[in-house]
Amino acid sequence: MSFGGLFDGGGGGGMQFPFTSGFSSSPALSLALDNAGGGIGGRMLAGGAGSSAGGAVTRDTEAENDSRSGSDHLDAISAAGEDDVEDAEPSNSRKRKKRYHRHTPQQIQELEALFKECPHPDEKQRAELSRRLSLDARQVKFWFQNRRTQMKTQLERHENALLKQENDKLRAENMTIREAMRSPMCGSCGSPAMLGEVSLEEQHLRIENARLKDELNRVCALATKFLGKPVNLMSPPPFPQPHLSFPMPNSSLELAIGGIGGLGSLGTLPGCMGEFAGGVSSPMGTVITPARATGPALPSLVGNIDRSVFLELAISAMDELVKMAQMEDPLWVPALPGAPSKEVLNFEEYLHSFIPCIGMKPAGYVSEASRESGLVIIDNSLALVETLMDERRWSDMFSCMIAKATVLEEVSTGIAGSRNGALLLMKAELQVLSPLVPIREVTFLRFCKQLAEGAWAVVDVSIDGLVRDHNSATAPTAGNVKCRRLPSGCVMQDTPNGYCKVTWVEHTEYDEVSVHQLYRPLLRSGLAFGARRWLATLQRQCECLAILMSSTTVAANDSTAISQEGKRSMLKLARRMTENFCAGVSASSAREWSKLDGATGSIGEDVRVMARKSVSEPGEPPGVVLSAATSVWVPVAPEKLFNFLRDEQLRAEWDILSNGGPMQEMTQIAKGQRDGNSVSLLRASAVSANQSSMLILQETCTDASGSIVVYAPVDIPAMQLVMNGGDSTYVALLPSGFAILPNGPRIGTSGYETGGSLLTVAFQILVNNQPTAKLTVESVETVNNLISCTIKKIKTALQCDA
């Protein structure tokens, strides 16, 4: 039996038989054939009059399906899993009508809400949802499968339509170009051009113009696809831009992120912007910037996370930062008398005002939030933006707070080569100069945005909510504290007097279990990692740079003539000395220190002892280097303690290197207007006539957040070379010194009560000049005794040894 013409669209109908006319005129026979064929007429393509009934059924079915809402259609399909089993019967029996179980509007709303947050729920989430909605677990599973399939189908249809339009447009342009090539016209006179009149340069310009136009059209098409509405790059942004006023002098800033405000729905479109890093608005409209990786591939770091998720998180964090920098009471309320800050965050109001962009606070975590504003000496806000967006310059600017900083991925490079819209994935180790406070290791996004002319904002936000804790890219190193960085950063506004007004906001959640009890009040108050310390450090460093770049800068108390090259070389050496000191205290991964746990029973639990072997590293003596540090509370004000430790006339009261007498200051280079920010070269008195005197390089820094005193003995010939402008890279030194922080405030009967200082003492000593030598217990005990003796002498000199 041949069915060769069964589905052929002949002139008479969809089926061709010898008795065509009689067959088509018999409704009973047509219905019987339709039932026997399992509804073939409702599924096959109508080719003529003979299949008009089947075509009508097809059109009615499609119209009914199209008129349904997406959720109703999914309800019907989700019930098919069990209906197919119930309706399974022998082929010769009468087929029962399928029963469609439609979900209630409340169930659909709950399912859609979870789908927007998590298109791929795990088994636990599905079980919880089925229990809450009184649905079977299979129904929930089938609903999500069908919802994803529907979303994918819609995207494919829309993409096919766009590609078809683009193909038609390219074909029309091709025909136009071919027609123009047949009859070229002169650009100056309009007459037909002769062969050879079009210059080679003009031909290149035309080719480049065509290429740019094609690229512009493709960007518009993709932006239209993902934003859901037409986008024209030569017109204003299609989304409204909220105006946000700031408490800044003569300025009204506009948060120009309206062009990407519509990307909030991209969380429900998995993989829709994998090829693009982000879209940012500008006066020319919305621009989507291609991503350019500078490190390992992004999926290898944080799993298969779409880049649009990073962009959406960065935009949300920027919006929150700008609002927190602007809003006052009731979000920020006045602090109690004696508090380190004038205002504190009202966490209850914060939860009402903002949706947590990285999830709720984990159990057991402590919140820390602060805000500070001040003027910074800098040419313009863009110069500060460049510093914050460069990990090396950022870590140099805040060297006492940042132990290590790395850019894991450059997600977006910004608009037209600028920092506007730049998005970085970074990892940093934040430190307090004390062995009693673990390193804070955080992986975060850093997003930069130009708010207006002369106004910028840079925001940081952790990505912990987007990745699993066991991921090697975000999991903290052993011994470091777990930390989540909520939207934090600074808003910068240029002022006409050569300053830049900076409003800094810090908001962090961390686990304080591993923090020593002595430092917990300090961390909770924000004095260790809060906005006050970030802003104070920035002001001090910018003031130092302004003074050093001034042509009128001279060294104070200068008894030794030093050239400008010599001053720069001396300052470079002092910076390296301070960086090595900080690395020896915090034990970050920036330097390879080995902790000596339980090396000897005489070392206290609050003393950290580490060792490192130096073989051929420039600037360090070869051999085994031992580092020891501890922190204690001293009942003396921080300013008084700092002035005592930096005074060369009082150095003999605690420093064994002074040989029991006062030291002489040979030269001093001022690094700020505030007394105490300087680099000095000291000379110790010789014990006997046969012994040459010793030189000590010392750097002192102080601001509203704390102080440090770092020093190291240096070789006289090497120091003479440096002061003459020579290279200081190979000058060997081992730094020691002190870090002073105010004692954390505690709430008393009349407000906050503060008193005393937190003093960190650290020494680095060369115990053996052979790198292969083994560390002995006697060497560890010697360093421990040195620390104990120094602390005792300081307390005795300040008459605070109880």
PDB file of N, CA, C and O in Angstrom, residues 72 87 162 178 197 209 310 379 444 477 488 554 734:
ATOM      1  N   ASP A  72      -0.109  29.628  32.805  1.00  0.00           N
ATOM      2  CA  ASP A  72      -1.181  28.653  32.629  1.00  0.00           C
ATOM      3  C   ASP A  72      -0.738  27.529  31.708  1.00  0.00           C
ATOM      4  O   ASP A  72      -1.046  26.355  31.930  1.00  0.00           O
ATOM      5  N   ASP A  87      -3.651   8.139  31.878  1.00  0.00           N
ATOM      6  CA  ASP A  87      -4.439   7.948  30.672  1.00  0.00           C
ATOM      7  C   ASP A  87      -3.884   6.871  29.755  1.00  0.00           C
ATOM      8  O   ASP A  87      -4.358   6.695  28.635  1.00  0.00           O
ATOM      9  N   LEU A 162      15.717  39.001  15.119  1.00  0.00           N
ATOM     10  CA  LEU A 162      16.730  40.046  14.996  1.00  0.00           C
ATOM     11  C   LEU A 162      17.749  39.705  13.912  1.00  0.00           C
ATOM     12  O   LEU A 162      18.150  40.565  13.117  1.00  0.00           O
ATOM     13  N   ARG A 178      26.522  48.030  -4.300  1.00  0.00           N
ATOM     14  CA  ARG A 178      26.786  47.558  -5.660  1.00  0.00           C
ATOM     15  C   ARG A 178      26.272  48.548  -6.704  1.00  0.00           C
ATOM     16  O   ARG A 178      26.928  48.809  -7.723  1.00  0.00           O
ATOM     17  N   GLU A 197      39.718  59.044  -9.604  1.00  0.00           N
ATOM     18  CA  GLU A 197      39.533  60.313  -8.913  1.00  0.00           C
ATOM     19  C   GLU A 197      39.405  60.139  -7.406  1.00  0.00           C
ATOM     20  O   GLU A 197      39.676  61.051  -6.648  1.00  0.00           O
ATOM     21  N   ASN A 209      34.316  53.899   7.886  1.00  0.00           N
ATOM     22  CA  ASN A 209      32.982  54.391   8.233  1.00  0.00           C
ATOM     23  C   ASN A 209      31.955  53.274   8.148  1.00  0.00           C
ATOM     24  O   ASN A 209      31.079  53.136   9.009  1.00  0.00           O
ATOM     25  N   PHE A 310      27.357  39.973  37.614  1.00  0.00           N
ATOM     26  CA  PHE A 310      28.314  40.888  38.223  1.00  0.00           C
ATOM     27  C   PHE A 310      27.906  42.340  37.967  1.00  0.00           C
ATOM     28  O   PHE A 310      27.994  43.184  38.862  1.00  0.00           O
ATOM     29  N   ASP A 379      44.688  67.163  42.915  1.00  0.00           N
ATOM     30  CA  ASP A 379      44.370  68.009  41.767  1.00  0.00           C
ATOM     31  C   ASP A 379      42.897  67.920  41.399  1.00  0.00           C
ATOM     32  O   ASP A 379      42.216  68.922  41.252  1.00  0.00           O
ATOM     33  N   PHE A 444      35.996  40.831  45.999  1.00  0.00           N
ATOM     34  CA  PHE A 444      34.934  41.815  45.791  1.00  0.00           C
ATOM     35  C   PHE A 444      35.003  42.388  44.381  1.00  0.00           C
ATOM     36  O   PHE A 444      36.007  42.239  43.667  1.00  0.00           O
ATOM     37  N   THR A 477      42.060  32.163  53.337  1.00  0.00           N
ATOM     38  CA  THR A 477      43.206  31.346  53.687  1.00  0.00           C
ATOM     39  C   THR A 477      43.125  30.938  55.152  1.00  0.00           C
ATOM     40  O   THR A 477      42.542  31.637  55.984  1.00  0.00           O
ATOM     41  N   SER A 488      30.520  49.527  49.929  1.00  0.00           N
ATOM     42  CA  SER A 488      31.405  50.462  50.619  1.00  0.00           C
ATOM     43  C   SER A 488      32.254  51.169  49.586  1.00  0.00           C
ATOM     44  O   SER A 488      32.504  50.651  48.501  1.00  0.00           O
ATOM     45  N   VAL A 554      61.863  71.743  51.695  1.00  0.00           N
ATOM     46  CA  VAL A 554      63.202  71.647  52.248  1.00  0.00           C
ATOM     47  C   VAL A 554      63.152  70.734  53.447  1.00  0.00           C
ATOM     48  O   VAL A 554      62.108  70.510  54.049  1.00  0.00           O
ATOM     49  N   LEU A 734      66.685  45.562  58.190  1.00  0.00           N
ATOM     50  CA  LEU A 734      65.660  44.770  58.890  1.00  0.00           C
ATOM     51  C   LEU A 734      64.921  45.702  59.834  1.00  0.00           C
ATOM     52  O   LEU A 734      65.482  46.167  60.827  1.00  0.00           O
TER      53      LEU A 734
END
